[in-house]
Tab-separated table of C-alpha atoms and ligand atoms in Angstrom:
chain	number	residue	atom	x	y	z
A	1147	MET	CA	45.922	-164.204	-67.870
A	1148	SER	CA	44.603	-162.989	-71.220
A	1149	ALA	CA	43.284	-165.285	-73.944
A	1150	GLN	CA	46.698	-165.125	-75.615
A	1151	MET	CA	49.129	-167.484	-73.901
A	1152	HIS	CA	52.368	-165.861	-72.801
A	1153	SER	CA	55.418	-167.508	-74.311
A	1154	GLU	CA	58.451	-168.180	-72.196
A	1155	GLY	CA	61.293	-165.646	-72.240
A	1156	GLU	CA	59.092	-162.954	-73.794
A	1157	GLU	CA	58.605	-159.755	-71.793
A	1158	TYR	CA	55.193	-158.182	-71.446
A	1159	VAL	CA	53.696	-154.856	-70.479
A	1160	THR	CA	52.661	-154.786	-66.826
A	1161	MET	CA	50.615	-152.244	-64.863
A	1162	LEU	CA	53.919	-150.917	-63.431
A	1163	HIS	CA	54.965	-149.702	-66.912
A	1164	GLY	CA	52.390	-146.918	-66.522
A	1165	ALA	CA	52.691	-146.277	-62.788
A	1166	GLY	CA	55.369	-143.553	-62.619
A	1167	GLY	CA	58.497	-144.599	-60.694
A	1168	LEU	CA	61.502	-146.690	-61.665
A	1169	VAL	CA	59.842	-149.245	-63.943
A	1170	MET	CA	58.133	-146.593	-66.065
A	1171	HIS	CA	61.210	-144.353	-66.254
A	1172	ASP	CA	63.340	-147.336	-67.361
A	1173	PHE	CA	60.711	-148.243	-69.978
A	1174	ILE	CA	60.714	-144.679	-71.342
A	1175	LYS	CA	64.510	-144.660	-71.616
A	1176	LYS	CA	64.713	-148.166	-73.123
A	1177	TYR	CA	61.978	-147.734	-75.742
A	1178	ILE	CA	60.877	-144.124	-76.241
A	1179	LEU	CA	64.208	-142.315	-75.836
A	1180	ARG	CA	66.117	-145.002	-77.753
A	1181	LEU	CA	63.792	-144.854	-80.746
A	1182	PHE	CA	62.827	-141.160	-80.778
A	1183	GLY	CA	65.484	-139.277	-78.774
A	1184	ASP	CA	67.777	-138.636	-81.755
A	1185	LEU	CA	64.901	-137.269	-83.880
A	1186	SER	CA	64.145	-134.451	-81.456
A	1187	GLY	CA	66.113	-131.222	-81.080
A	1188	GLY	CA	65.536	-127.679	-79.975
A	1189	GLU	CA	65.580	-125.883	-76.688
A	1190	VAL	CA	63.752	-128.460	-74.536
A	1191	SER	CA	63.653	-131.733	-76.463
A	1192	LEU	CA	62.411	-135.231	-75.733
A	1193	LYS	CA	65.818	-135.963	-74.212
A	1194	ALA	CA	65.084	-133.582	-71.310
A	1195	LEU	CA	62.088	-135.789	-70.346
A	1196	ASP	CA	60.600	-132.732	-68.682
A	1197	ASP	CA	56.872	-132.178	-68.075
A	1198	ALA	CA	56.516	-130.770	-71.610
A	1199	ALA	CA	58.735	-129.927	-74.596
A	1200	VAL	CA	59.538	-126.615	-76.275
A	1201	VAL	CA	59.392	-126.347	-80.079
A	1202	SER	CA	59.932	-122.936	-81.740
A	1203	ASP	CA	59.143	-121.196	-78.426
A	1204	ILE	CA	55.824	-123.068	-78.098
A	1205	VAL	CA	55.443	-125.453	-75.150
A	1206	LEU	CA	53.873	-128.741	-76.250
A	1207	LYS	CA	52.448	-131.527	-74.107
A	1208	SER	CA	50.324	-134.640	-74.612
A	1209	ASP	CA	48.781	-136.703	-71.839
A	1210	SER	CA	46.343	-139.633	-71.888
A	1211	HIS	CA	44.013	-140.061	-68.936
A	1212	ALA	CA	42.880	-143.563	-68.033
A	1213	VAL	CA	41.705	-143.076	-64.455
A	1214	LYS	CA	39.433	-145.830	-63.180
A	1215	PRO	CA	36.676	-145.241	-62.173
A	1216	ILE	CA	35.873	-142.225	-64.351
A	1217	PHE	CA	34.032	-140.520	-61.443
A	1218	PHE	CA	35.702	-140.310	-58.029
A	1219	PRO	CA	35.345	-138.169	-54.892
A	1220	GLY	CA	36.366	-134.624	-55.751
A	1221	GLY	CA	36.581	-135.030	-59.517
A	1222	ASP	CA	36.227	-137.018	-62.698
A	1223	ILE	CA	38.220	-137.948	-65.800
A	1224	GLY	CA	37.159	-134.734	-67.590
A	1225	ARG	CA	38.497	-132.372	-64.920
A	1226	LEU	CA	41.622	-134.523	-64.720
A	1227	ALA	CA	42.190	-134.468	-68.496
A	1228	VAL	CA	42.141	-130.657	-68.634
A	1229	SER	CA	44.073	-130.097	-65.396
A	1230	GLY	CA	46.810	-132.662	-66.182
A	1231	THR	CA	47.852	-131.073	-69.457
A	1232	VAL	CA	47.338	-127.477	-68.259
A	1233	ASN	CA	49.576	-128.162	-65.249
A	1234	ASP	CA	52.343	-129.871	-67.247
A	1235	ILE	CA	52.507	-126.855	-69.594
A	1236	SER	CA	52.372	-124.392	-66.690
A	1237	VAL	CA	55.246	-125.930	-64.734
A	1238	LEU	CA	57.616	-125.026	-67.580
A	1239	GLY	CA	56.588	-121.419	-66.979
A	1240	ALA	CA	54.304	-121.126	-70.003
A	1241	GLU	CA	50.693	-120.021	-70.254
A	1242	PRO	CA	48.480	-122.795	-71.659
A	1243	VAL	CA	46.259	-121.458	-74.462
A	1244	ALA	CA	44.699	-124.322	-76.421
A	1245	LEU	CA	43.956	-128.031	-76.047
A	1246	ALA	CA	43.290	-130.860	-78.467
A	1247	CYS	CA	41.046	-133.583	-77.076
A	1248	GLY	CA	41.038	-137.220	-78.212
A	1249	LEU	CA	38.128	-139.230	-76.836
A	1250	ILE	CA	38.361	-143.021	-76.830
A	1251	LEU	CA	34.944	-144.241	-75.790
A	1252	GLU	CA	33.978	-147.760	-74.787
A	1253	GLU	CA	30.837	-149.192	-76.319
A	1254	GLY	CA	28.102	-149.111	-73.657
A	1255	LEU	CA	29.197	-145.880	-71.913
A	1256	PRO	CA	25.970	-144.082	-70.925
A	1257	LEU	CA	25.648	-140.861	-72.936
A	1258	ASN	CA	24.550	-139.118	-69.730
A	1259	ASP	CA	27.919	-140.021	-68.189
A	1260	LEU	CA	29.704	-138.721	-71.277
A	1261	GLU	CA	27.786	-135.444	-71.083
A	1262	ARG	CA	28.699	-135.094	-67.392
A	1263	ILE	CA	32.379	-135.611	-68.236
A	1264	LEU	CA	32.333	-133.153	-71.137
A	1265	ARG	CA	30.568	-130.544	-68.985
A	1266	SER	CA	33.230	-131.011	-66.350
A	1267	MET	CA	35.929	-130.511	-69.013
A	1268	ARG	CA	34.148	-127.346	-70.144
A	1269	GLU	CA	33.963	-125.954	-66.606
A	1270	THR	CA	37.638	-126.740	-65.983
A	1271	CYS	CA	38.571	-125.083	-69.303
A	1272	ILE	CA	36.692	-121.930	-68.238
A	1273	GLU	CA	38.368	-122.028	-64.808
A	1274	ALA	CA	41.827	-122.304	-66.418
A	1275	GLY	CA	41.123	-119.949	-69.318
A	1276	VAL	CA	41.932	-122.479	-72.059
A	1277	ALA	CA	39.901	-123.704	-75.016
A	1278	VAL	CA	39.472	-127.100	-76.680
A	1279	VAL	CA	40.128	-126.252	-80.329
A	1280	THR	CA	40.371	-129.616	-82.057
A	1281	GLY	CA	40.002	-133.290	-81.313
A	1282	ASP	CA	38.867	-136.702	-82.354
A	1283	THR	CA	36.450	-139.422	-81.206
A	1284	LYS	CA	36.945	-143.184	-81.497
A	1285	VAL	CA	34.817	-146.012	-80.086
A	1286	VAL	CA	36.124	-149.457	-79.118
A	1287	GLU	CA	34.268	-152.668	-78.271
A	1288	LYS	CA	33.258	-153.262	-74.676
A	1289	GLY	CA	36.192	-154.593	-72.645
A	1290	ASN	CA	37.928	-153.531	-69.465
A	1291	MET	CA	38.494	-149.899	-70.343
A	1292	GLY	CA	36.261	-148.437	-67.665
A	1293	GLY	CA	34.096	-146.295	-69.961
A	1294	CYS	CA	36.500	-143.923	-71.638
A	1295	ILE	CA	40.073	-142.773	-72.017
A	1296	ILE	CA	40.737	-139.115	-72.786
A	1297	ASN	CA	43.874	-137.723	-74.371
A	1298	THR	CA	44.492	-134.024	-74.128
A	1299	SER	CA	47.372	-132.307	-75.867
A	1300	GLY	CA	48.047	-128.643	-75.436
A	1301	ILE	CA	50.225	-125.712	-76.332
A	1302	GLY	CA	51.498	-122.901	-74.166
A	1303	ILE	CA	53.255	-119.628	-74.853
A	1304	ARG	CA	55.823	-117.388	-73.165
A	1305	THR	CA	54.452	-114.577	-71.041
A	1306	ASP	CA	55.628	-111.400	-69.331
A	1307	ALA	CA	55.244	-113.274	-66.027
A	1308	LEU	CA	57.915	-115.767	-67.125
A	1309	GLU	CA	60.258	-112.976	-68.285
A	1310	LYS	CA	59.828	-111.186	-64.942
A	1311	ASN	CA	60.495	-114.418	-63.054
A	1312	ILE	CA	63.717	-115.045	-64.954
A	1313	ALA	CA	64.877	-111.456	-64.398
A	1314	VAL	CA	64.450	-112.001	-60.638
A	1315	VAL	CA	66.359	-115.316	-60.758
A	1316	LYS	CA	69.237	-113.552	-62.556
A	1317	LYS	CA	69.477	-110.947	-59.783
A	1318	TYR	CA	70.539	-113.722	-57.424
A	1319	ARG	CA	72.183	-116.066	-59.908
A	1320	ALA	CA	73.959	-114.103	-62.626
A	1321	ASN	CA	74.911	-117.168	-64.671
A	1322	PHE	CA	71.343	-118.520	-64.934
A	1323	SER	CA	70.901	-119.232	-68.644
A	1324	SER	CA	67.673	-121.251	-68.880
A	1325	ARG	CA	64.744	-119.557	-70.645
A	1326	TRP	CA	62.256	-122.005	-69.112
A	1327	ILE	CA	61.503	-123.481	-65.694
A	1328	LEU	CA	63.185	-126.870	-66.037
A	1329	ASP	CA	63.729	-129.932	-63.830
A	1330	SER	CA	67.485	-129.484	-64.322
A	1331	ASN	CA	67.652	-125.875	-62.975
A	1332	LEU	CA	67.959	-126.559	-59.243
A	1333	LYS	CA	71.209	-125.516	-57.503
A	1334	ALA	CA	72.454	-126.205	-53.974
A	1335	GLY	CA	70.915	-123.687	-51.574
A	1336	ASP	CA	67.569	-123.308	-53.382
A	1337	LYS	CA	64.514	-123.785	-51.179
A	1338	ILE	CA	61.881	-126.420	-51.954
A	1339	ILE	CA	58.218	-125.457	-51.552
A	1340	LEU	CA	55.260	-127.861	-51.737
A	1341	SER	CA	52.034	-126.063	-52.717
A	1342	GLY	CA	49.706	-128.070	-50.452
A	1343	THR	CA	48.697	-131.366	-48.881
A	1344	ILE	CA	49.670	-134.656	-50.549
A	1345	GLY	CA	48.022	-138.050	-50.975
A	1346	ASN	CA	44.422	-136.850	-51.386
A	1347	HIS	CA	43.987	-137.704	-55.071
A	1348	GLY	CA	45.372	-141.252	-54.996
A	1349	LEU	CA	43.373	-142.170	-51.897
A	1350	ALA	CA	40.159	-140.663	-53.323
A	1351	VAL	CA	40.539	-142.796	-56.471
A	1352	LEU	CA	41.453	-145.854	-54.419
A	1353	SER	CA	38.343	-145.393	-52.284
A	1354	ALA	CA	36.227	-145.348	-55.459
A	1355	GLN	CA	38.041	-148.388	-56.908
A	1356	GLU	CA	37.685	-150.501	-53.812
A	1357	GLY	CA	34.450	-149.134	-52.372
A	1358	LEU	CA	36.300	-148.005	-49.244
A	1359	SER	CA	35.124	-145.143	-47.127
A	1360	PHE	CA	37.741	-143.297	-45.132
A	1361	SER	CA	37.066	-141.145	-42.134
A	1362	GLY	CA	37.492	-137.449	-42.830
A	1363	ASP	CA	35.972	-137.597	-46.304
A	1364	ILE	CA	39.079	-137.711	-48.528
A	1365	LYS	CA	38.604	-135.885	-51.839
A	1366	SER	CA	40.831	-135.531	-54.885
A	1367	ASP	CA	42.770	-132.275	-55.230
A	1368	VAL	CA	42.486	-132.312	-59.042
A	1369	GLN	CA	42.622	-128.690	-60.242
A	1370	PRO	CA	44.296	-126.462	-62.811
A	1371	LEU	CA	47.218	-124.544	-61.286
A	1372	ASN	CA	48.080	-122.178	-64.139
A	1373	LEU	CA	46.603	-119.048	-62.556
A	1374	MET	CA	48.415	-119.585	-59.253
A	1375	ILE	CA	51.674	-120.282	-61.135
A	1376	LYS	CA	51.297	-117.159	-63.269
A	1377	ARG	CA	50.934	-114.989	-60.137
A	1378	LEU	CA	53.927	-116.685	-58.530
A	1379	LEU	CA	56.115	-115.990	-61.565
A	1380	GLY	CA	54.889	-112.463	-62.250
A	1381	GLU	CA	54.415	-111.100	-58.712
A	1382	VAL	CA	57.291	-112.777	-56.847
A	1383	GLY	CA	59.714	-114.486	-59.244
A	1384	GLY	CA	62.908	-116.334	-58.462
A	1385	ILE	CA	61.356	-119.695	-59.356
A	1386	VAL	CA	63.920	-121.998	-61.000
A	1387	THR	CA	62.077	-125.311	-61.200
A	1388	MET	CA	58.536	-126.671	-60.852
A	1389	LYS	CA	57.041	-130.137	-61.105
A	1390	ASP	CA	53.620	-131.627	-60.411
A	1391	PRO	CA	54.036	-134.670	-58.132
A	1392	THR	CA	51.643	-136.992	-59.981
A	1393	ARG	CA	52.208	-140.777	-60.303
A	1394	GLY	CA	54.870	-141.874	-57.836
A	1395	GLY	CA	54.062	-138.837	-55.702
A	1396	LEU	CA	56.442	-136.449	-53.979
A	1397	ALA	CA	59.116	-139.182	-53.713
A	1398	ASP	CA	59.305	-139.617	-57.482
A	1399	ALA	CA	59.118	-135.890	-58.276
A	1400	LEU	CA	61.943	-134.993	-55.864
A	1401	ASN	CA	64.141	-137.822	-57.162
A	1402	GLU	CA	63.550	-136.611	-60.715
A	1403	LEU	CA	64.609	-133.055	-59.791
A	1404	SER	CA	67.613	-134.304	-57.823
A	1405	GLU	CA	68.804	-136.578	-60.640
A	1406	LYS	CA	68.392	-134.042	-63.449
A	1407	SER	CA	69.829	-131.123	-61.463
A	1408	LYS	CA	72.619	-133.248	-59.937
A	1409	VAL	CA	72.016	-131.923	-56.419
A	1410	GLY	CA	70.863	-133.557	-53.205
A	1411	ILE	CA	67.502	-132.628	-51.703
A	1412	LEU	CA	66.841	-132.604	-47.956
A	1413	ILE	CA	63.236	-132.412	-46.795
A	1414	TYR	CA	61.813	-132.189	-43.287
A	1415	GLU	CA	59.079	-134.663	-42.353
A	1416	ASP	CA	57.350	-132.227	-39.979
A	1417	LYS	CA	57.050	-129.618	-42.760
A	1418	ILE	CA	55.272	-131.829	-45.300
A	1419	PRO	CA	51.573	-130.951	-45.340
A	1420	ILE	CA	49.491	-134.140	-45.061
A	1421	ARG	CA	45.924	-134.179	-43.793
A	1422	ASP	CA	45.320	-136.315	-40.697
A	1423	SER	CA	42.664	-138.323	-42.582
A	1424	VAL	CA	45.222	-139.144	-45.307
A	1425	LYS	CA	47.829	-140.129	-42.702
A	1426	ALA	CA	45.320	-142.378	-40.967
A	1427	ALA	CA	44.164	-144.050	-44.206
A	1428	CYS	CA	47.773	-144.569	-45.358
A	1429	GLY	CA	48.651	-146.099	-41.992
A	1430	MET	CA	45.707	-148.468	-42.197
A	1431	LEU	CA	46.503	-149.540	-45.780
A	1432	GLY	CA	50.293	-149.670	-45.381
A	1433	LEU	CA	50.807	-146.968	-48.039
A	1434	ASP	CA	53.477	-144.262	-48.045
A	1435	PRO	CA	51.838	-140.855	-48.672
A	1436	LEU	CA	55.101	-139.690	-50.270
A	1437	GLU	CA	54.598	-142.217	-53.110
A	1438	ILE	CA	50.939	-141.468	-53.856
A	1439	GLY	CA	50.004	-139.362	-56.884
A	1440	ASN	CA	48.512	-135.854	-56.658
A	1441	GLU	CA	46.757	-133.837	-59.371
A	1442	GLY	CA	46.558	-130.343	-57.917
A	1443	LYS	CA	49.938	-129.717	-56.331
A	1444	ILE	CA	53.375	-128.530	-57.384
A	1445	VAL	CA	56.865	-128.848	-56.034
A	1446	ILE	CA	58.712	-125.559	-56.495
A	1447	GLY	CA	62.422	-124.802	-56.384
A	1448	VAL	CA	63.070	-121.131	-55.626
A	1449	VAL	CA	66.183	-119.052	-54.931
A	1450	LYS	CA	66.439	-118.859	-51.154
A	1451	GLU	CA	66.118	-115.046	-51.075
A	1452	LYS	CA	62.565	-115.267	-52.503
A	1453	ALA	CA	61.338	-118.365	-50.644
A	1454	GLU	CA	59.359	-116.608	-47.882
A	1455	GLU	CA	57.758	-114.186	-50.318
A	1456	ALA	CA	56.783	-117.050	-52.639
A	1457	LEU	CA	55.289	-118.953	-49.699
A	1458	ASN	CA	53.280	-115.921	-48.578
A	1459	LEU	CA	51.803	-115.418	-52.041
A	1460	LEU	CA	50.886	-119.111	-52.323
A	1461	LYS	CA	49.125	-118.992	-48.975
A	1462	GLU	CA	46.941	-116.141	-50.269
A	1463	THR	CA	45.562	-118.380	-53.051
A	1464	SER	CA	42.909	-121.080	-52.692
A	1465	GLU	CA	45.134	-123.577	-54.572
A	1466	GLY	CA	48.161	-122.937	-52.353
A	1467	LYS	CA	46.786	-122.064	-48.940
A	1468	TYR	CA	48.444	-125.080	-47.272
A	1469	ALA	CA	51.818	-124.528	-48.939
A	1470	GLU	CA	55.010	-125.034	-46.921
A	1471	ILE	CA	58.751	-124.705	-47.420
A	1472	ILE	CA	59.599	-128.391	-47.026
A	1473	GLY	CA	63.358	-128.378	-47.523
A	1474	GLU	CA	66.322	-127.293	-49.600
A	1475	SER	CA	68.780	-128.558	-52.153
A	1476	THR	CA	72.303	-129.314	-51.045
A	1477	LYS	CA	75.669	-130.448	-52.332
A	1478	ASP	CA	76.335	-132.467	-49.155
A	1479	PHE	CA	74.908	-135.680	-50.664
A	1480	SER	CA	73.164	-136.929	-53.793
A	1481	GLY	CA	69.580	-138.176	-53.994
A	1482	VAL	CA	66.756	-137.338	-51.620
A	1483	ALA	CA	66.780	-137.616	-47.819
A	1484	MET	CA	64.228	-136.763	-45.162
A	1485	GLN	CA	64.921	-135.488	-41.661
A	1486	THR	CA	62.358	-137.445	-39.654
A	1487	VAL	CA	60.362	-136.188	-36.699
A	1488	ILE	CA	62.254	-138.553	-34.408
A	1489	GLY	CA	65.550	-136.998	-35.426
A	1490	GLY	CA	67.075	-139.479	-37.895
A	1491	ARG	CA	67.583	-139.180	-41.618
A	1492	ARG	CA	65.883	-141.542	-44.047
A	1493	ILE	CA	66.747	-141.976	-47.746
A	1494	ILE	CA	63.707	-141.362	-49.954
A	1495	PRO	CA	64.257	-143.654	-52.941
A	1496	ARG	CA	62.441	-143.463	-56.226
A	1497	PRO	CA	59.414	-145.753	-55.917
A	1498	LEU	CA	59.075	-148.716	-58.314
A	1499	GLY	CA	55.716	-147.267	-59.265
A	1500	ASP	CA	52.695	-145.625	-57.687
A	1501	PRO	CA	51.082	-148.131	-55.282
A	1502	ILE	CA	47.608	-147.311	-56.632
A	1503	PRO	CA	46.817	-148.359	-60.245
A	1504	ARG	CA	45.128	-146.120	-62.853
A	1505	ILE	CA	44.933	-142.945	-60.797
A	1506	CYS	CA	45.318	-140.612	-63.776
B	379	MG	MG1	54.204	-133.516	-64.752
């Protein structure tokens, strides 16, 4: 309990408000959409609650990164801050071009740690081909912040790759009218691809938080995916929707797509790529790998005629070499269901929130 006493009947912010999943989505609708939804217009507005917005043909995204601890196996807050915003812009089909970076530093953060984080941001920017062009630095008194919080905002632009992708979609779906790759674009019959193994990032952060060591050396997958996505759009096409399964994991991402597109999604348990070490750690900790956040993966909805070709291209890339077609969308039911390895079907509900706190 904080120094301020909580008064009865008053509601307070909890960790679940920032954990992806039902509680956070309800919070966003109740506060953010209610107070700002009517102020926003244009092609992809706040009301779409997609990974980013579109204003005057520019894709715009802002994302604060509060991962704790700031260094974890496989990455750090700097790599995360660049990758998170780059990926959210890329999944709309745009090419990220510039970032703004807001640093909120906690008094007492070693400058050597800060330099390490900024170098990591620089390297990730070079890897993704984006630049930090503006920003801001604030310092707050020592508390429980964990060293620093980094906000990155970014803009992305339309590319020939996106135009080619949409032309391919229209070959198979003449009435396709979206100019962007949106959560609401999925139709019954589309195939669902997952670009690689899930659960790695959340477990890597958890191991750093709790001082756990897992067998099999679990590392975060945090990485920018814009180059892989650009190839997918420009060289194959037929992609209708994309989403990065971050907080709340694959379960939350699929429910979001299903709800916004108003189609059911059926996935096959034996097709979902999960490393044995992640399965074992999840089993030991009682965690569901489907609900754990990832930072280097995407869920892709593709017209069925292009699914195999899309999968083959992904498998050629280092970011997508463990990709699989994990299911398809259907009009037979609503929501998300999984065909299990033992032959039954299980409903995959939207999680309340990611089981691991402050993973991004
Ligand atoms: Mg996202």
